[in-house]
Coordinates of C-alpha atoms in Angstrom, one line a residue:
M104 CA 3.9 -49.4 -11.9
H105 CA 4.8 -48.2 -8.5
S106 CA 2.4 -47.7 -5.6
L107 CA 2.2 -44.1 -4.5
N108 CA 4.1 -44.7 -1.3
S109 CA 6.8 -46.9 -2.9
F110 CA 7.3 -44.3 -5.6
I111 CA 7.8 -41.5 -3.0
H112 CA 10.0 -43.5 -0.6
D113 CA 11.7 -46.2 -2.7
L114 CA 12.4 -44.6 -6.0
T115 CA 16.2 -44.7 -6.6
P116 CA 18.3 -42.5 -8.8
E117 CA 19.0 -45.6 -10.9
D118 CA 15.3 -45.8 -11.7
L119 CA 15.5 -42.5 -13.6
P120 CA 16.0 -42.5 -17.3
D121 CA 18.8 -40.3 -18.6
N122 CA 16.4 -38.0 -20.4
V123 CA 14.4 -37.5 -17.2
I124 CA 17.6 -36.5 -15.3
E125 CA 18.5 -34.1 -18.1
Q126 CA 15.1 -32.5 -18.0
A127 CA 15.2 -32.1 -14.3
Q128 CA 18.5 -30.2 -14.7
R129 CA 16.9 -28.0 -17.4
C130 CA 14.0 -27.2 -15.1
L131 CA 16.5 -26.3 -12.3
L132 CA 18.4 -23.9 -14.5
D133 CA 15.2 -22.3 -15.9
L134 CA 13.6 -21.8 -12.5
L135 CA 16.7 -20.2 -11.0
G136 CA 16.9 -17.7 -13.8
V137 CA 13.3 -16.7 -13.3
A138 CA 13.8 -16.5 -9.5
A139 CA 16.8 -14.2 -9.9
A140 CA 14.8 -11.9 -12.3
G141 CA 11.9 -12.0 -9.8
H142 CA 13.9 -9.8 -7.5
R143 CA 13.2 -6.9 -9.9
T144 CA 9.5 -6.9 -8.9
R145 CA 7.8 -5.1 -6.1
L146 CA 6.1 -8.3 -5.1
S147 CA 9.5 -9.8 -4.1
S148 CA 10.4 -7.0 -1.8
I149 CA 7.0 -7.1 -0.1
M150 CA 7.3 -10.8 0.4
Q151 CA 10.8 -10.6 1.7
R152 CA 9.8 -8.2 4.4
F153 CA 6.7 -10.3 5.2
V154 CA 8.4 -13.7 5.6
T155 CA 11.4 -12.4 7.6
A156 CA 9.0 -10.8 10.0
Q157 CA 6.3 -13.5 10.3
Y158 CA 8.4 -16.7 9.6
P159 CA 11.8 -16.0 11.3
G160 CA 14.4 -18.7 11.0
D161 CA 17.9 -19.3 9.7
I162 CA 17.3 -20.8 6.3
P163 CA 18.6 -18.4 3.5
L164 CA 16.0 -16.9 1.2
L165 CA 16.6 -17.5 -2.5
F166 CA 19.1 -15.0 -3.9
S167 CA 18.9 -12.9 -0.8
D168 CA 21.0 -12.1 2.3
Q169 CA 17.9 -12.6 4.5
T170 CA 16.7 -15.8 6.3
A171 CA 13.4 -17.3 7.4
S172 CA 12.0 -20.6 8.5
L173 CA 11.5 -23.6 6.3
C174 CA 7.9 -22.5 5.7
G175 CA 8.9 -18.9 5.1
S176 CA 11.7 -19.8 2.7
A177 CA 9.5 -22.0 0.6
L178 CA 6.7 -19.4 0.6
F179 CA 9.1 -16.6 -0.5
G180 CA 10.8 -18.7 -3.2
A181 CA 7.6 -19.8 -4.8
L182 CA 6.2 -16.2 -4.9
L183 CA 9.5 -15.0 -6.1
I184 CA 9.4 -17.3 -9.1
D185 CA 5.7 -16.6 -9.6
S186 CA 6.3 -12.9 -9.6
L187 CA 7.8 -13.1 -13.1
D188 CA 5.6 -15.2 -15.3
A189 CA 8.4 -17.0 -17.1
H190 CA 8.5 -20.4 -15.4
D191 CA 7.8 -23.9 -16.7
G192 CA 4.3 -25.5 -16.9
Q193 CA 2.3 -28.4 -18.2
V194 CA -0.7 -28.1 -20.5
L195 CA -3.0 -30.7 -18.9
T196 CA -2.6 -29.1 -15.5
K197 CA -3.2 -25.7 -17.0
G198 CA -0.6 -24.6 -14.5
H199 CA 2.9 -24.9 -12.9
V200 CA 4.8 -27.4 -10.8
G201 CA 8.4 -26.3 -10.4
V202 CA 7.5 -22.9 -9.0
A203 CA 6.5 -24.6 -5.7
I204 CA 8.6 -27.7 -5.8
L205 CA 12.1 -26.2 -6.2
P206 CA 11.9 -23.5 -3.4
A207 CA 10.7 -26.1 -0.9
L208 CA 13.5 -28.5 -2.0
L209 CA 16.1 -25.8 -1.7
A210 CA 14.9 -24.8 1.7
Q211 CA 15.1 -28.4 2.9
A212 CA 18.5 -28.8 1.4
H213 CA 19.8 -26.1 3.7
E214 CA 18.7 -28.2 6.6
Q215 CA 19.6 -31.6 5.3
P216 CA 22.8 -32.2 3.2
L217 CA 21.9 -33.7 -0.2
D218 CA 24.1 -35.0 -3.0
G219 CA 23.2 -34.5 -6.6
K220 CA 21.4 -37.9 -6.8
G221 CA 19.2 -37.2 -3.8
F222 CA 18.4 -33.7 -4.9
L223 CA 17.4 -34.4 -8.5
T224 CA 15.5 -37.6 -7.6
A225 CA 13.5 -35.6 -5.1
L226 CA 12.8 -32.9 -7.7
V227 CA 11.5 -35.5 -10.1
I228 CA 9.3 -37.0 -7.5
G229 CA 7.8 -33.6 -6.8
Y230 CA 7.1 -33.0 -10.5
E231 CA 5.5 -36.4 -11.1
I232 CA 3.2 -36.3 -8.0
A233 CA 2.2 -32.7 -8.5
T234 CA 1.4 -33.0 -12.2
R235 CA -0.8 -36.0 -11.7
A236 CA -2.5 -34.3 -8.8
G237 CA -3.2 -31.3 -11.0
I238 CA -4.7 -33.4 -13.7
A239 CA -6.8 -35.2 -11.2
L240 CA -8.1 -32.0 -9.6
H241 CA -9.2 -30.6 -13.0
R242 CA -11.1 -33.8 -13.6
T243 CA -12.9 -33.9 -10.2
A244 CA -13.4 -30.2 -9.3
S245 CA -16.2 -28.0 -10.9
D246 CA -14.1 -24.8 -10.9
Y247 CA -10.7 -24.0 -12.4
H248 CA -8.3 -23.7 -9.5
T249 CA -4.9 -22.1 -9.4
S250 CA -1.7 -24.2 -9.3
G251 CA -1.4 -23.8 -5.6
A252 CA -4.4 -26.0 -5.1
W253 CA -2.4 -29.0 -6.2
N254 CA 1.3 -28.3 -6.5
G255 CA 1.6 -28.4 -2.7
I256 CA 0.8 -32.1 -2.9
G257 CA 4.0 -32.6 -4.8
V258 CA 5.8 -30.6 -2.2
A259 CA 4.4 -32.8 0.6
A260 CA 5.4 -36.0 -1.3
M261 CA 8.9 -34.8 -1.9
L262 CA 9.5 -33.6 1.7
S263 CA 7.9 -36.8 3.1
R264 CA 10.7 -38.7 1.4
L265 CA 13.5 -36.4 2.4
R266 CA 12.3 -36.2 6.0
K267 CA 11.8 -39.9 6.1
L268 CA 8.1 -39.9 7.2
S269 CA 6.5 -43.3 7.7
P270 CA 3.9 -44.5 5.2
E271 CA 1.1 -43.5 7.6
Q272 CA 2.6 -40.0 8.2
T273 CA 3.1 -39.6 4.4
A274 CA -0.6 -40.3 3.8
E275 CA -1.6 -37.7 6.5
A276 CA 0.8 -35.2 5.0
L277 CA -0.6 -35.7 1.5
G278 CA -4.2 -35.4 2.7
T279 CA -3.4 -32.3 4.7
A280 CA -1.6 -30.6 1.7
E281 CA -4.6 -31.3 -0.5
F282 CA -7.1 -30.1 2.0
Y283 CA -5.3 -26.9 2.8
G284 CA -4.1 -26.1 -0.7
P285 CA -5.6 -22.8 -1.9
R286 CA -8.7 -23.6 -3.9
S287 CA -8.5 -20.1 -5.5
Q288 CA -10.3 -19.5 -8.8
M289 CA -7.8 -19.1 -11.6
M290 CA -10.0 -17.0 -13.9
R291 CA -10.5 -14.4 -11.1
C292 CA -6.8 -13.6 -11.2
I293 CA -6.9 -13.5 -15.0
D294 CA -9.7 -11.0 -15.0
H295 CA -8.2 -9.0 -12.2
P296 CA -4.4 -9.5 -12.3
T297 CA -2.8 -8.6 -8.9
M298 CA 0.0 -10.1 -6.8
V299 CA -2.1 -13.1 -5.7
K300 CA -0.9 -14.6 -9.0
D301 CA -1.2 -18.4 -9.4
G302 CA -1.6 -19.4 -5.7
S303 CA 1.8 -21.3 -5.8
G304 CA 3.3 -19.5 -2.9
W305 CA 0.5 -20.8 -0.6
G306 CA 0.8 -24.2 -2.3
A307 CA 4.4 -24.4 -1.3
L308 CA 3.5 -23.2 2.2
A309 CA 0.7 -25.8 2.5
G310 CA 2.9 -28.6 1.4
V311 CA 5.8 -27.8 3.7
S312 CA 3.4 -27.2 6.6
A313 CA 1.5 -30.5 6.0
V314 CA 4.7 -32.5 6.4
L315 CA 5.8 -30.7 9.5
L316 CA 2.3 -31.2 11.0
A317 CA 2.3 -34.9 10.1
E318 CA 5.6 -35.3 11.9
S319 CA 3.9 -34.1 15.0
G320 CA 1.0 -36.4 14.7
F321 CA -1.5 -34.2 12.9
T322 CA -4.1 -36.1 10.8
G323 CA -5.4 -35.1 7.4
A324 CA -8.4 -35.9 5.3
P325 CA -7.9 -38.6 2.6
A326 CA -6.5 -37.1 -0.5
I327 CA -9.2 -37.7 -3.1
T328 CA -7.0 -36.6 -6.0
L329 CA -4.7 -39.4 -5.1
Q330 CA -7.1 -42.1 -4.0
G331 CA -10.5 -41.5 -5.7
P332 CA -11.6 -44.3 -8.1
E333 CA -12.4 -41.7 -10.7
V334 CA -8.7 -40.8 -11.0
A335 CA -7.2 -44.2 -10.6
D336 CA -6.1 -44.3 -14.2
I337 CA -4.0 -41.1 -13.8
W338 CA -1.8 -42.9 -11.2
Q339 CA -1.5 -46.3 -12.9
D340 CA 1.6 -45.3 -15.0
L341 CA 3.5 -43.8 -12.1
G342 CA 7.2 -44.5 -12.8
Q343 CA 6.5 -45.4 -16.4
R344 CA 5.2 -42.2 -18.0
W345 CA 7.4 -39.3 -16.9
Y346 CA 5.4 -36.1 -16.9
I347 CA 8.5 -34.0 -16.3
L348 CA 9.3 -34.6 -19.9
E349 CA 6.0 -33.0 -20.9
Q350 CA 6.8 -29.7 -19.2
Y351 CA 7.0 -26.6 -21.4
F352 CA 9.5 -23.8 -21.1
K353 CA 8.4 -20.2 -21.7
A354 CA 10.3 -18.1 -24.1
Y355 CA 8.8 -14.9 -22.6
P356 CA 7.7 -13.6 -19.2
V357 CA 4.0 -13.5 -19.9
C358 CA 1.0 -15.8 -19.5
R359 CA 1.4 -18.9 -21.7
W360 CA -2.1 -18.3 -23.2
A361 CA -0.8 -15.1 -24.8
Q362 CA 2.3 -16.8 -26.3
P363 CA 0.7 -18.4 -29.4
A364 CA -0.5 -14.9 -30.4
V365 CA 3.0 -13.6 -29.8
E366 CA 4.5 -16.2 -32.1
A367 CA 1.9 -15.3 -34.7
V368 CA 2.7 -11.6 -34.9
R369 CA 6.4 -12.4 -34.8
T370 CA 6.1 -14.2 -38.1
L371 CA 4.4 -11.1 -39.6
R372 CA 7.4 -9.0 -38.8
Q373 CA 9.3 -10.8 -41.5
H374 CA 7.3 -9.1 -44.3
P375 CA 9.3 -6.6 -46.4
G376 CA 8.6 -3.1 -45.4
F377 CA 7.2 -4.0 -42.0
A378 CA 7.3 -1.1 -39.5
P379 CA 5.4 -1.2 -36.2
E380 CA 4.7 2.5 -36.4
Q381 CA 2.6 1.8 -39.6
I382 CA 0.2 -0.7 -38.0
E383 CA -3.4 0.4 -38.1
A384 CA -5.1 -2.7 -36.5
I385 CA -4.1 -6.0 -35.0
H386 CA -6.6 -8.8 -35.0
I387 CA -5.9 -11.9 -32.9
Y388 CA -7.9 -15.1 -33.2
S389 CA -7.4 -17.5 -30.3
F390 CA -9.2 -19.6 -27.6
H391 CA -11.5 -18.3 -25.0
E392 CA -9.0 -18.2 -22.1
A393 CA -6.6 -16.2 -24.2
T394 CA -9.2 -13.6 -25.0
R395 CA -9.8 -13.2 -21.2
L396 CA -6.3 -11.7 -21.0
H397 CA -8.0 -8.4 -21.8
K398 CA -6.0 -5.6 -20.0
V399 CA -5.1 -3.1 -22.7
L400 CA -3.0 -0.5 -20.8
P401 CA -1.4 -2.3 -17.9
E402 CA -0.1 -0.2 -15.0
T403 CA 1.6 -3.0 -13.0
T404 CA 3.9 -5.9 -13.7
E405 CA 1.1 -8.3 -12.9
E406 CA -1.3 -6.7 -15.3
A407 CA 1.3 -6.8 -18.1
Q408 CA 2.0 -10.4 -17.6
Y409 CA -1.7 -11.2 -18.0
S410 CA -2.3 -8.9 -21.0
L411 CA -2.5 -10.4 -24.5
P412 CA -2.7 -7.0 -26.2
F413 CA 0.4 -5.6 -24.4
S414 CA 2.3 -8.8 -25.0
V415 CA 1.5 -8.7 -28.7
A416 CA 2.4 -5.0 -28.9
S417 CA 5.7 -5.7 -27.3
A418 CA 6.5 -8.6 -29.7
L419 CA 5.7 -6.3 -32.7
I420 CA 8.3 -3.8 -31.4
D421 CA 11.1 -6.1 -30.1
D422 CA 10.4 -9.4 -32.0
A423 CA 10.1 -10.9 -28.5
V424 CA 8.7 -10.0 -25.1
L425 CA 11.7 -9.0 -23.2
P426 CA 11.8 -8.8 -19.4
E427 CA 11.9 -5.0 -19.5
A428 CA 8.6 -5.0 -21.4
V429 CA 6.7 -6.1 -18.2
A430 CA 8.7 -3.8 -15.9
E431 CA 7.2 -0.7 -14.3
T432 CA 9.6 1.6 -16.1
P433 CA 9.5 4.1 -19.0
Q434 CA 11.1 1.5 -21.2
G435 CA 8.4 -1.0 -20.2
L436 CA 4.9 -0.3 -19.2
Q437 CA 5.0 3.4 -20.1
H438 CA 6.7 2.9 -23.5
P439 CA 4.5 5.1 -25.9
L440 CA 4.5 2.8 -28.9
R441 CA 3.8 -0.3 -26.8
R442 CA 0.7 1.5 -25.4
Q443 CA -0.4 2.7 -28.8
L444 CA -0.2 -0.7 -30.4
S445 CA -1.8 -2.4 -27.4
Q446 CA -4.9 -0.2 -28.1
R447 CA -5.0 -1.4 -31.7
V448 CA -5.4 -5.1 -30.7
H449 CA -8.8 -6.7 -31.3
M450 CA -9.3 -10.2 -29.9
H451 CA -11.6 -12.8 -31.4
E452 CA -12.6 -16.1 -29.8
T453 CA -12.4 -19.0 -32.2
E454 CA -14.3 -22.2 -31.7
A455 CA -11.8 -24.3 -33.6
Y456 CA -9.1 -23.2 -31.1
N457 CA -11.5 -23.6 -28.1
A458 CA -12.0 -27.3 -29.1
R459 CA -8.2 -28.0 -28.8
F460 CA -7.7 -26.3 -25.4
P461 CA -6.1 -27.2 -23.0
A462 CA -4.0 -29.9 -24.6
E463 CA -3.2 -27.5 -27.5
R464 CA -3.1 -23.7 -27.5
W465 CA -3.4 -21.9 -30.9
A466 CA -3.7 -18.5 -32.4
H467 CA -3.3 -16.6 -35.6
A468 CA -3.0 -12.9 -36.4
H469 CA -4.1 -10.5 -39.0
L470 CA -2.4 -7.1 -39.4
I471 CA -3.8 -4.1 -41.2
M472 CA -1.3 -1.4 -42.1
K473 CA -2.0 2.3 -42.6
D474 CA -1.2 2.1 -46.3
G475 CA -3.8 -0.7 -46.8
R476 CA -1.5 -3.7 -46.8
Q477 CA -2.9 -6.7 -44.9
W478 CA -1.0 -9.8 -43.7
T479 CA -2.4 -13.0 -42.1
S480 CA -0.2 -15.5 -40.2
E481 CA -0.5 -19.2 -40.2
P482 CA -1.9 -20.8 -37.0
C483 CA 0.8 -20.8 -34.3
I484 CA 1.5 -22.5 -31.0
A485 CA 3.9 -21.2 -28.3
R486 CA 7.5 -22.2 -28.5
G487 CA 9.0 -24.4 -25.8
N488 CA 6.5 -27.3 -25.9
P489 CA 7.7 -30.9 -26.0
E490 CA 7.0 -31.0 -29.7
N491 CA 8.9 -27.7 -30.4
P492 CA 11.3 -27.5 -27.4
L493 CA 13.7 -24.7 -26.4
I494 CA 17.0 -26.5 -26.8
T495 CA 19.5 -26.2 -23.9
G496 CA 21.4 -23.4 -25.7
E497 CA 18.2 -21.4 -25.8
L498 CA 17.5 -22.0 -22.1
L499 CA 21.0 -20.8 -21.3
A500 CA 20.4 -17.7 -23.4
K501 CA 17.2 -17.1 -21.5
F502 CA 18.9 -17.6 -18.2
N503 CA 21.6 -15.1 -19.1
L504 CA 19.1 -12.6 -20.4
L505 CA 17.0 -12.8 -17.1
T506 CA 20.1 -12.5 -14.9
D507 CA 22.0 -9.8 -16.8
G508 CA 22.7 -7.0 -14.4
L509 CA 21.9 -9.2 -11.4
M510 CA 24.8 -11.6 -11.6
T511 CA 28.3 -11.2 -12.7
T512 CA 29.3 -13.1 -15.8
A513 CA 31.3 -15.5 -13.7
N514 CA 28.4 -16.2 -11.4
Q515 CA 26.1 -16.8 -14.3
R516 CA 28.5 -19.3 -15.6
H517 CA 29.0 -21.0 -12.2
V518 CA 25.3 -21.4 -11.6
S519 CA 24.5 -22.6 -15.1
E520 CA 27.3 -25.1 -15.1
A521 CA 26.3 -26.3 -11.7
C522 CA 22.7 -26.9 -12.8
L523 CA 23.6 -28.7 -16.0
A524 CA 26.6 -30.5 -14.5
S525 CA 27.5 -32.5 -17.6
W526 CA 24.1 -34.2 -17.4
G527 CA 25.0 -36.3 -14.4
L528 CA 23.2 -37.2 -11.2
D529 CA 26.5 -37.5 -9.3
R530 CA 28.0 -34.3 -10.8
L531 CA 25.6 -31.8 -9.2
D532 CA 27.4 -30.2 -6.2
V533 CA 24.4 -29.2 -4.2
E534 CA 26.4 -27.5 -1.4
A535 CA 28.3 -25.4 -3.9
L536 CA 25.1 -24.5 -5.7
L537 CA 23.4 -23.4 -2.5
K538 CA 26.2 -21.0 -1.7
R539 CA 25.8 -19.4 -5.1
L540 CA 22.0 -19.0 -4.5
S541 CA 22.5 -17.3 -1.1
G542 CA 23.4 -13.7 -0.9
R543 CA 22.0 -10.4 -2.2
L544 CA 21.8 -9.8 -6.0
A545 CA 22.9 -6.6 -7.6
V546 CA 19.4 -5.0 -7.7

């Protein structure tokens, strides 16, 4: 067991098991693919204009030819990834870590040269601290907060290490990041999906700001999610249990809560004679939070990403939920059959599935066809969990799908090879990777 401060400042690359290093590299690849695809959204262009105007500086924005300050670059990168709901997550936090950690790390890496060992070790520290902070906040807070409420604590821990804060400054930074993290209500953005998303942009901003403030002598309130006696057990296995190994990877760019239902209807496509045009009704049985994804006819990318009916309709057409399905285009949100099928979805809350949430997320589907045939799926979970992982080849395919038309084939290969780097801490060329991530995409 490490103390919190020693884990942040004294963890060495040699302390990391091989599978932890490999998982960090998978997270890096997956997040970068989502970030690139995020440039297709309106949110990304709005935020690019905002941060370049309000946070001027010389740090490159992710996949852009524009620059901003350390705070602005981290804020932009986190909202860029969050704009396309396809990034990794963790079931016990009911949220996302890497979306805030990676943009802050990339922004700092532009200021401070890092080798592969330093980069990936810092990334792991961010994941481990943020995940535990998220679990602790859910235990101690009465409301369900967005990821930004706690993933900024991981950002503060990671940057405290890289910027060599003292133990006292680190404690102040962590306390400030927790205090200023956006305690925004998650279910409000589920019921009313807009660009506020999961709060992770402001989590990244709070974490970076907290470290910069601590460097200047700013004092923060004690971080109760790190120090409270009621959460002490969460921190006892720091450096022994690696929560980064418990991240899930999304197969589709929609809310994770919709994905068990997506998998359920995908199994029903296999029946002989299946044709989506012949569906009369689609009954989905799942847990309460999934049934709150209620938007039937989404008009924006955000509404589509938080719509179980639209996600299911898209999966029945494409056997997957492709990125274009959540785009504001005639092939996406305005696709006639997607909209017709979305209106035929009926959602049912199931107590047996409620009892297993959040550690497990389940759904099953029942299709009624116009000719009277009826099919019921087995209970399904989403793909990409630790128990049914997306293998590296599938993550590469996802990365290529997300970046098609945005990167050349050569650049896709260069970025993916740089991320995976033959599974080695010392093989990741951070400087070369940063050059690949700076510059305008073909959008």
